[in-house]
């Protein structure tokens, strides 16, 4: 009988997509929008990586907002130069990209419990 990598007494329910090891249904869950099979160990690594990445993206996004506002104000109050306007446009695109990435990473961290085919038939 194939068994779980963590529990030698538990039968294998599936294979983690990320580390390729076999696990029981308790050690696995469905991750992200694609319902990828992921083990608890990989999730921990993944979560640490993404959490720091999300934080960094938030800093970029808010810095981008500040720059965009500054350039827009500069355009309105002072120079009326197209350079400030272009800068503000680029800044707002950067902000949007960072928020899209944050959303994607948050979706990727969503999990659902995994129920193997055998368990469904019980
Ligand atoms: Zn894994
Ligand atoms: Zn297990």
Short mmCIF file of N, CA, C and O and ligand atoms in Angstrom, two decimals:
data_model
loop_
_atom_site.label_atom_id
_atom_site.label_comp_id
_atom_site.label_asym_id
_atom_site.label_seq_id
_atom_site.Cartn_x
_atom_site.Cartn_y
_atom_site.Cartn_z
N UNK A 1 0.85 -1.20 0.00
CA UNK A 1 0.00 0.00 0.00
C UNK A 1 0.88 1.26 0.00
O UNK A 1 1.83 1.36 0.77
N UNK A 2 0.55 2.18 -0.82
CA UNK A 2 1.26 3.47 -0.83
C UNK A 2 0.75 4.30 0.34
O UNK A 2 -0.46 4.37 0.55
N UNK A 3 1.66 4.89 1.06
CA UNK A 3 1.26 5.63 2.26
C UNK A 3 1.65 7.11 2.17
O UNK A 3 2.41 7.52 1.31
N UNK A 4 1.12 7.85 3.15
CA UNK A 4 1.39 9.28 3.25
C UNK A 4 2.83 9.53 3.69
O UNK A 4 3.36 8.80 4.53
N UNK A 5 3.45 10.53 3.14
CA UNK A 5 4.83 10.89 3.48
C UNK A 5 4.96 11.29 4.95
O UNK A 5 5.96 11.00 5.60
N UNK A 6 3.92 11.92 5.48
CA UNK A 6 3.93 12.35 6.89
C UNK A 6 3.44 11.25 7.84
O UNK A 6 3.92 11.12 8.94
N UNK A 7 2.43 10.48 7.41
CA UNK A 7 1.82 9.45 8.25
C UNK A 7 1.98 8.10 7.57
O UNK A 7 1.28 7.82 6.59
N UNK A 8 2.87 7.28 8.09
CA UNK A 8 3.11 5.97 7.46
C UNK A 8 1.90 5.05 7.62
O UNK A 8 1.77 4.06 6.91
N UNK A 9 1.00 5.39 8.56
CA UNK A 9 -0.17 4.53 8.77
C UNK A 9 -1.35 4.92 7.88
O UNK A 9 -2.31 4.18 7.75
N UNK A 10 -1.26 6.09 7.24
CA UNK A 10 -2.37 6.57 6.41
C UNK A 10 -2.12 6.28 4.93
O UNK A 10 -1.00 6.39 4.46
N UNK A 11 -3.19 5.90 4.23
CA UNK A 11 -3.07 5.58 2.81
C UNK A 11 -2.89 6.85 1.99
O UNK A 11 -3.40 7.91 2.34
N UNK A 12 -2.18 6.71 0.91
CA UNK A 12 -1.96 7.83 -0.01
C UNK A 12 -3.29 8.25 -0.64
O UNK A 12 -4.06 7.41 -1.09
N UNK A 13 -3.56 9.56 -0.64
CA UNK A 13 -4.78 10.07 -1.27
C UNK A 13 -4.46 10.87 -2.51
O UNK A 13 -5.31 11.07 -3.38
N UNK A 14 -3.22 11.34 -2.60
CA UNK A 14 -2.84 12.13 -3.77
C UNK A 14 -1.40 12.56 -3.69
O UNK A 14 -0.70 12.27 -2.71
N UNK A 15 -0.94 13.24 -4.73
CA UNK A 15 0.45 13.69 -4.82
C UNK A 15 0.48 15.21 -4.86
O UNK A 15 -0.29 15.82 -5.59
N UNK A 16 1.35 15.80 -4.08
CA UNK A 16 1.50 17.25 -4.08
C UNK A 16 2.09 17.68 -5.43
O UNK A 16 3.07 17.11 -5.89
N UNK A 17 1.46 18.68 -6.02
CA UNK A 17 1.89 19.17 -7.33
C UNK A 17 3.25 19.84 -7.24
O UNK A 17 3.99 19.93 -8.22
N UNK A 18 3.60 20.34 -6.04
CA UNK A 18 4.79 21.17 -5.90
C UNK A 18 6.04 20.39 -5.50
O UNK A 18 7.11 20.68 -5.99
N UNK A 19 5.89 19.42 -4.57
CA UNK A 19 7.08 18.66 -4.16
C UNK A 19 7.07 17.23 -4.70
O UNK A 19 8.06 16.52 -4.57
N UNK A 20 5.93 16.80 -5.26
CA UNK A 20 5.86 15.48 -5.88
C UNK A 20 5.78 14.31 -4.91
O UNK A 20 5.91 13.16 -5.31
N UNK A 21 5.57 14.61 -3.62
CA UNK A 21 5.47 13.54 -2.63
C UNK A 21 4.01 13.11 -2.46
O UNK A 21 3.09 13.89 -2.73
N UNK A 22 3.82 11.87 -1.98
CA UNK A 22 2.47 11.33 -1.77
C UNK A 22 1.99 11.64 -0.36
O UNK A 22 2.76 11.55 0.60
N UNK A 23 0.71 12.00 -0.25
CA UNK A 23 0.16 12.34 1.06
C UNK A 23 -1.25 11.78 1.22
O UNK A 23 -1.92 11.46 0.24
N UNK A 24 -1.70 11.72 2.50
CA UNK A 24 -3.09 11.35 2.79
C UNK A 24 -3.96 12.60 2.60
O UNK A 24 -3.43 13.71 2.45
N UNK A 25 -5.28 12.42 2.65
CA UNK A 25 -6.17 13.55 2.37
C UNK A 25 -6.06 14.64 3.44
O UNK A 25 -6.31 15.81 3.18
N UNK A 26 -5.64 14.25 4.63
CA UNK A 26 -5.50 15.22 5.71
C UNK A 26 -4.33 16.19 5.48
O UNK A 26 -4.35 17.32 5.94
N UNK A 27 -3.31 15.71 4.79
CA UNK A 27 -2.12 16.52 4.55
C UNK A 27 -2.20 17.33 3.27
O UNK A 27 -1.31 18.13 2.99
N UNK A 28 -3.25 17.11 2.50
CA UNK A 28 -3.37 17.80 1.21
C UNK A 28 -4.55 18.75 1.21
O UNK A 28 -5.52 18.53 1.92
N UNK A 29 -4.48 19.79 0.42
CA UNK A 29 -5.68 20.56 0.11
C UNK A 29 -5.62 21.15 -1.28
O UNK A 29 -4.60 21.06 -1.96
N UNK A 30 -6.75 21.68 -1.69
CA UNK A 30 -6.84 22.27 -3.03
C UNK A 30 -6.49 23.73 -2.91
O UNK A 30 -7.05 24.45 -2.09
N UNK A 31 -5.57 24.18 -3.77
CA UNK A 31 -5.01 25.52 -3.62
C UNK A 31 -5.29 26.36 -4.86
O UNK A 31 -5.22 25.87 -5.99
N UNK A 32 -5.62 27.62 -4.63
CA UNK A 32 -5.78 28.60 -5.71
C UNK A 32 -7.02 28.37 -6.55
O UNK A 32 -7.87 27.56 -6.22
N UNK A 33 -7.08 29.09 -7.67
CA UNK A 33 -8.24 29.03 -8.54
C UNK A 33 -8.28 27.73 -9.33
O UNK A 33 -9.32 27.30 -9.79
N UNK A 34 -7.11 27.13 -9.53
CA UNK A 34 -7.03 25.92 -10.35
C UNK A 34 -7.20 24.65 -9.53
O UNK A 34 -7.12 23.55 -10.06
N UNK A 35 -7.44 24.80 -8.22
CA UNK A 35 -7.57 23.65 -7.33
C UNK A 35 -6.39 22.69 -7.45
O UNK A 35 -6.56 21.49 -7.61
N UNK A 36 -5.17 23.23 -7.40
CA UNK A 36 -3.98 22.39 -7.46
C UNK A 36 -3.83 21.66 -6.13
O UNK A 36 -4.11 22.23 -5.08
N UNK A 37 -3.38 20.41 -6.22
CA UNK A 37 -3.13 19.66 -4.99
C UNK A 37 -1.84 20.17 -4.36
O UNK A 37 -0.80 20.21 -5.01
N UNK A 38 -1.93 20.56 -3.11
CA UNK A 38 -0.75 21.08 -2.43
C UNK A 38 -0.68 20.49 -1.01
O UNK A 38 -1.70 20.35 -0.36
N UNK A 39 0.53 20.18 -0.56
CA UNK A 39 0.67 19.63 0.79
C UNK A 39 0.88 20.78 1.78
O UNK A 39 1.17 21.90 1.39
N UNK A 40 0.71 20.46 3.05
CA UNK A 40 0.82 21.49 4.10
C UNK A 40 2.22 22.09 4.15
O UNK A 40 2.37 23.28 4.38
N UNK A 41 3.23 21.26 3.93
CA UNK A 41 4.62 21.75 3.98
C UNK A 41 4.87 22.80 2.89
O UNK A 41 5.45 23.84 3.16
N UNK A 42 4.41 22.50 1.68
CA UNK A 42 4.62 23.43 0.57
C UNK A 42 3.82 24.71 0.80
O UNK A 42 4.28 25.79 0.45
N UNK A 43 2.64 24.57 1.37
CA UNK A 43 1.81 25.75 1.61
C UNK A 43 2.50 26.73 2.54
O UNK A 43 2.45 27.93 2.35
N UNK A 44 3.15 26.17 3.55
CA UNK A 44 3.87 27.02 4.53
C UNK A 44 4.94 27.86 3.82
O UNK A 44 5.05 29.07 4.04
N UNK A 45 5.72 27.20 2.97
CA UNK A 45 6.79 27.88 2.23
C UNK A 45 6.19 28.95 1.31
O UNK A 45 6.64 30.10 1.27
N UNK A 46 5.18 28.55 0.59
CA UNK A 46 4.46 29.38 -0.36
C UNK A 46 3.88 30.62 0.32
O UNK A 46 4.00 31.73 -0.15
N UNK A 47 3.27 30.39 1.47
CA UNK A 47 2.60 31.47 2.19
C UNK A 47 3.61 32.50 2.69
O UNK A 47 3.39 33.70 2.56
N UNK A 48 4.73 32.03 3.23
CA UNK A 48 5.78 32.93 3.72
C UNK A 48 6.27 33.81 2.59
O UNK A 48 6.39 35.03 2.72
N UNK A 49 6.53 33.18 1.44
CA UNK A 49 7.05 33.88 0.27
C UNK A 49 6.05 34.93 -0.22
O UNK A 49 6.41 36.08 -0.46
N UNK A 50 4.81 34.51 -0.36
CA UNK A 50 3.78 35.40 -0.89
C UNK A 50 3.42 36.52 0.07
O UNK A 50 3.14 37.63 -0.35
N UNK A 51 3.42 36.22 1.36
CA UNK A 51 3.06 37.25 2.34
C UNK A 51 4.05 38.41 2.29
O UNK A 51 3.65 39.56 2.28
N UNK A 52 5.35 38.10 2.19
CA UNK A 52 6.33 39.18 2.13
C UNK A 52 6.24 39.89 0.78
O UNK A 52 6.42 41.10 0.69
N UNK A 53 5.94 39.15 -0.26
CA UNK A 53 5.78 39.72 -1.59
C UNK A 53 4.57 40.67 -1.64
O UNK A 53 4.64 41.73 -2.25
N UNK A 54 3.48 40.26 -1.00
CA UNK A 54 2.27 41.10 -0.96
C UNK A 54 2.57 42.40 -0.23
O UNK A 54 2.20 43.48 -0.69
N UNK A 55 3.29 42.31 0.88
CA UNK A 55 3.66 43.51 1.66
C UNK A 55 4.46 44.48 0.79
O UNK A 55 4.22 45.68 0.79
N UNK A 56 5.44 43.93 0.07
CA UNK A 56 6.29 44.76 -0.79
C UNK A 56 5.46 45.43 -1.88
O UNK A 56 5.62 46.61 -2.16
N UNK A 57 4.54 44.67 -2.47
CA UNK A 57 3.67 45.21 -3.51
C UNK A 57 2.79 46.36 -2.99
O UNK A 57 2.52 47.31 -3.70
N UNK A 58 2.34 46.23 -1.74
CA UNK A 58 1.53 47.29 -1.14
C UNK A 58 2.35 48.58 -1.00
O UNK A 58 1.86 49.67 -1.28
N UNK A 59 3.60 48.42 -0.61
CA UNK A 59 4.49 49.59 -0.48
C UNK A 59 4.67 50.26 -1.84
O UNK A 59 4.53 51.47 -1.98
N UNK A 60 4.93 49.45 -2.87
CA UNK A 60 5.08 49.99 -4.23
C UNK A 60 3.81 50.72 -4.66
O UNK A 60 3.86 51.81 -5.23
N UNK A 61 2.69 50.07 -4.41
CA UNK A 61 1.41 50.63 -4.85
C UNK A 61 1.15 51.99 -4.19
O UNK A 61 0.77 52.95 -4.86
N UNK A 62 1.40 52.07 -2.88
CA UNK A 62 1.13 53.32 -2.18
C UNK A 62 2.15 54.40 -2.54
O UNK A 62 1.80 55.58 -2.67
N UNK A 63 3.39 54.01 -2.79
CA UNK A 63 4.39 54.96 -3.28
C UNK A 63 3.96 55.47 -4.65
O UNK A 63 4.07 56.67 -4.94
N UNK A 64 3.43 54.58 -5.47
CA UNK A 64 2.95 54.93 -6.81
C UNK A 64 1.80 55.93 -6.74
O UNK A 64 1.75 56.88 -7.52
N UNK A 65 0.90 55.71 -5.79
CA UNK A 65 -0.23 56.63 -5.60
C UNK A 65 0.28 58.02 -5.23
O UNK A 65 -0.14 59.02 -5.81
N UNK A 66 1.24 58.06 -4.30
CA UNK A 66 1.80 59.34 -3.85
C UNK A 66 2.46 60.08 -5.01
O UNK A 66 2.23 61.29 -5.19
N UNK A 67 3.23 59.36 -5.81
CA UNK A 67 3.92 59.98 -6.95
C UNK A 67 2.91 60.48 -7.98
O UNK A 67 3.03 61.59 -8.50
N UNK A 68 1.90 59.66 -8.24
CA UNK A 68 0.87 60.03 -9.21
C UNK A 68 0.16 61.32 -8.78
O UNK A 68 -0.03 62.24 -9.58
N UNK A 69 -0.22 61.38 -7.50
CA UNK A 69 -0.91 62.57 -6.98
C UNK A 69 0.00 63.80 -7.08
O UNK A 69 -0.43 64.87 -7.51
N UNK A 70 1.27 63.62 -6.71
CA UNK A 70 2.22 64.73 -6.76
C UNK A 70 2.38 65.28 -8.17
O UNK A 70 2.34 66.50 -8.39
N UNK A 71 2.52 64.38 -9.12
CA UNK A 71 2.70 64.80 -10.51
C UNK A 71 1.43 65.44 -11.06
O UNK A 71 1.49 66.42 -11.81
N UNK A 72 0.28 64.90 -10.66
CA UNK A 72 -0.99 65.47 -11.11
C UNK A 72 -1.15 66.88 -10.56
O UNK A 72 -1.57 67.80 -11.27
N UNK A 73 -0.79 67.05 -9.28
CA UNK A 73 -0.87 68.38 -8.65
C UNK A 73 0.10 69.35 -9.32
O UNK A 73 -0.24 70.52 -9.56
N UNK A 74 1.29 68.85 -9.61
CA UNK A 74 2.30 69.66 -10.28
C UNK A 74 1.77 70.15 -11.63
O UNK A 74 1.91 71.32 -12.00
N UNK A 75 1.11 69.24 -12.33
CA UNK A 75 0.54 69.58 -13.64
C UNK A 75 -0.53 70.66 -13.49
O UNK A 75 -0.55 71.64 -14.23
N UNK A 76 -1.42 70.47 -12.53
CA UNK A 76 -2.55 71.39 -12.35
C UNK A 76 -2.08 72.77 -11.87
O UNK A 76 -2.49 73.80 -12.40
N UNK A 77 -1.21 72.78 -10.85
CA UNK A 77 -0.87 74.05 -10.22
C UNK A 77 0.30 74.78 -10.87
O UNK A 77 0.38 75.99 -10.80
N UNK A 78 1.23 74.03 -11.46
CA UNK A 78 2.44 74.69 -11.96
C UNK A 78 2.65 74.65 -13.46
O UNK A 78 2.24 75.53 -14.19
N UNK A 79 3.26 73.56 -13.89
CA UNK A 79 3.87 73.62 -15.22
C UNK A 79 2.95 73.36 -16.42
O UNK A 79 3.25 73.79 -17.51
N UNK A 80 1.85 72.63 -16.18
CA UNK A 80 1.00 72.20 -17.30
C UNK A 80 1.80 71.51 -18.39
O UNK A 80 1.45 71.56 -19.56
N UNK A 81 2.91 70.89 -17.98
CA UNK A 81 3.73 70.22 -19.00
C UNK A 81 3.22 68.80 -19.19
O UNK A 81 2.76 68.15 -18.25
N UNK A 82 3.34 68.35 -20.41
CA UNK A 82 2.85 67.00 -20.72
C UNK A 82 3.71 65.95 -20.02
O UNK A 82 3.26 64.84 -19.78
N UNK A 83 4.93 66.31 -19.65
CA UNK A 83 5.81 65.37 -18.97
C UNK A 83 5.23 64.95 -17.61
O UNK A 83 5.23 63.76 -17.28
N UNK A 84 4.70 65.91 -16.85
CA UNK A 84 4.07 65.58 -15.57
C UNK A 84 2.86 64.69 -15.77
O UNK A 84 2.61 63.75 -15.03
N UNK A 85 2.11 65.00 -16.81
CA UNK A 85 0.90 64.25 -17.11
C UNK A 85 1.24 62.81 -17.49
O UNK A 85 0.61 61.86 -17.01
N UNK A 86 2.26 62.66 -18.32
CA UNK A 86 2.71 61.32 -18.73
C UNK A 86 3.21 60.56 -17.49
O UNK A 86 2.88 59.39 -17.30
N UNK A 87 3.98 61.26 -16.66
CA UNK A 87 4.49 60.65 -15.43
C UNK A 87 3.36 60.16 -14.55
O UNK A 87 3.40 59.03 -14.04
N UNK A 88 2.32 60.97 -14.42
CA UNK A 88 1.17 60.59 -13.60
C UNK A 88 0.45 59.38 -14.20
O UNK A 88 0.02 58.48 -13.48
N UNK A 89 0.36 59.34 -15.52
CA UNK A 89 -0.29 58.21 -16.20
C UNK A 89 0.50 56.93 -15.98
O UNK A 89 -0.08 55.88 -15.66
N UNK A 90 1.81 57.02 -16.12
CA UNK A 90 2.68 55.84 -15.90
C UNK A 90 2.56 55.39 -14.44
O UNK A 90 2.42 54.20 -14.15
N UNK A 91 2.56 56.37 -13.53
CA UNK A 91 2.43 56.07 -12.10
C UNK A 91 1.15 55.31 -11.80
O UNK A 91 1.17 54.31 -11.09
N UNK A 92 0.04 55.76 -12.39
CA UNK A 92 -1.23 55.10 -12.10
C UNK A 92 -1.28 53.69 -12.70
O UNK A 92 -1.88 52.79 -12.12
N UNK A 93 -0.60 53.49 -13.84
CA UNK A 93 -0.50 52.13 -14.41
C UNK A 93 0.27 51.21 -13.46
O UNK A 93 -0.14 50.08 -13.23
N UNK A 94 1.36 51.73 -12.91
CA UNK A 94 2.16 50.96 -11.95
C UNK A 94 1.34 50.57 -10.74
O UNK A 94 1.43 49.44 -10.26
N UNK A 95 0.53 51.50 -10.27
CA UNK A 95 -0.33 51.23 -9.11
C UNK A 95 -1.30 50.11 -9.44
O UNK A 95 -1.46 49.15 -8.69
N UNK A 96 -1.93 50.20 -10.63
CA UNK A 96 -2.89 49.18 -11.05
C UNK A 96 -2.24 47.80 -11.14
O UNK A 96 -2.78 46.82 -10.65
N UNK A 97 -1.04 47.75 -11.74
CA UNK A 97 -0.33 46.46 -11.89
C UNK A 97 -0.05 45.84 -10.52
O UNK A 97 -0.26 44.65 -10.31
N UNK A 98 0.39 46.68 -9.58
CA UNK A 98 0.69 46.16 -8.24
C UNK A 98 -0.56 45.61 -7.55
O UNK A 98 -0.52 44.57 -6.91
N UNK A 99 -1.69 46.31 -7.72
CA UNK A 99 -2.92 45.82 -7.09
C UNK A 99 -3.41 44.53 -7.75
O UNK A 99 -3.94 43.65 -7.08
N UNK A 100 -3.21 44.40 -9.07
CA UNK A 100 -3.60 43.17 -9.76
C UNK A 100 -2.78 41.99 -9.23
O UNK A 100 -3.31 40.93 -8.93
N UNK A 101 -1.46 42.22 -9.08
CA UNK A 101 -0.58 41.15 -8.57
C UNK A 101 -0.95 40.77 -7.14
O UNK A 101 -0.94 39.60 -6.78
N UNK A 102 -1.29 41.76 -6.32
CA UNK A 102 -1.69 41.49 -4.94
C UNK A 102 -2.93 40.59 -4.93
O UNK A 102 -2.99 39.59 -4.21
N UNK A 103 -3.89 40.93 -5.79
CA UNK A 103 -5.12 40.15 -5.88
C UNK A 103 -4.82 38.71 -6.31
O UNK A 103 -5.34 37.77 -5.73
N UNK A 104 -3.97 38.56 -7.32
CA UNK A 104 -3.60 37.22 -7.81
C UNK A 104 -2.96 36.39 -6.71
O UNK A 104 -3.27 35.22 -6.54
N UNK A 105 -2.05 37.02 -5.95
CA UNK A 105 -1.36 36.29 -4.89
C UNK A 105 -2.32 35.90 -3.76
O UNK A 105 -2.22 34.82 -3.21
N UNK A 106 -3.26 36.80 -3.48
CA UNK A 106 -4.25 36.48 -2.43
C UNK A 106 -5.13 35.32 -2.86
O UNK A 106 -5.46 34.46 -2.06
N UNK A 107 -5.49 35.29 -4.14
CA UNK A 107 -6.29 34.18 -4.68
C UNK A 107 -5.50 32.88 -4.60
O UNK A 107 -6.05 31.83 -4.27
N UNK A 108 -4.20 32.95 -4.90
CA UNK A 108 -3.35 31.76 -4.88
C UNK A 108 -3.20 31.20 -3.48
O UNK A 108 -2.93 30.02 -3.30
N UNK A 109 -3.40 32.03 -2.47
CA UNK A 109 -3.27 31.56 -1.08
C UNK A 109 -4.58 30.98 -0.54
O UNK A 109 -4.61 30.46 0.57
N UNK A 110 -5.64 31.04 -1.32
CA UNK A 110 -6.93 30.46 -0.90
C UNK A 110 -6.86 28.94 -1.00
O UNK A 110 -6.34 28.40 -1.96
N UNK A 111 -7.39 28.27 0.00
CA UNK A 111 -7.38 26.80 -0.03
C UNK A 111 -8.75 26.22 0.30
O UNK A 111 -9.57 26.87 0.94
N UNK A 112 -8.95 24.99 -0.17
CA UNK A 112 -10.17 24.23 0.13
C UNK A 112 -9.73 22.86 0.61
O UNK A 112 -8.69 22.36 0.19
N UNK A 113 -10.53 22.21 1.46
CA UNK A 113 -10.15 20.85 1.87
C UNK A 113 -10.19 19.89 0.68
O UNK A 113 -10.99 20.07 -0.24
N UNK A 114 -9.32 18.91 0.73
CA UNK A 114 -9.23 17.94 -0.36
C UNK A 114 -9.94 16.66 0.04
O UNK A 114 -9.64 16.07 1.07
N UNK A 115 -10.87 16.22 -0.79
CA UNK A 115 -11.56 14.95 -0.56
C UNK A 115 -11.24 14.05 -1.74
O UNK A 115 -11.56 14.38 -2.89
N UNK A 116 -10.55 12.97 -1.46
CA UNK A 116 -10.13 12.07 -2.54
C UNK A 116 -11.34 11.31 -3.07
O UNK A 116 -12.39 11.23 -2.45
N UNK A 117 -11.19 10.74 -4.27
CA UNK A 117 -12.26 10.00 -4.94
C UNK A 117 -12.79 8.87 -4.06
O UNK A 117 -14.00 8.66 -3.99
N UNK A 118 -11.88 8.17 -3.37
CA UNK A 118 -12.31 7.05 -2.53
C UNK A 118 -13.20 7.52 -1.39
O UNK A 118 -14.19 6.90 -1.06
N UNK A 119 -12.82 8.66 -0.81
CA UNK A 119 -13.58 9.18 0.32
C UNK A 119 -14.97 9.65 -0.12
O UNK A 119 -15.93 9.55 0.62
N UNK A 120 -15.05 10.18 -1.33
CA UNK A 120 -16.33 10.66 -1.85
C UNK A 120 -17.29 9.48 -2.01
O UNK A 120 -18.50 9.63 -1.86
N UNK A 121 -16.75 8.32 -2.35
CA UNK A 121 -17.58 7.14 -2.60
C UNK A 121 -18.03 6.43 -1.32
O UNK A 121 -18.88 5.56 -1.37
N UNK A 122 -17.48 6.83 -0.21
CA UNK A 122 -17.84 6.13 1.04
C UNK A 122 -19.30 6.37 1.42
O UNK A 122 -19.81 7.46 1.23
ZN1 LIG B 1 4.36 19.53 -1.32
ZN1 LIG B 2 -0.82 12.54 6.04
#
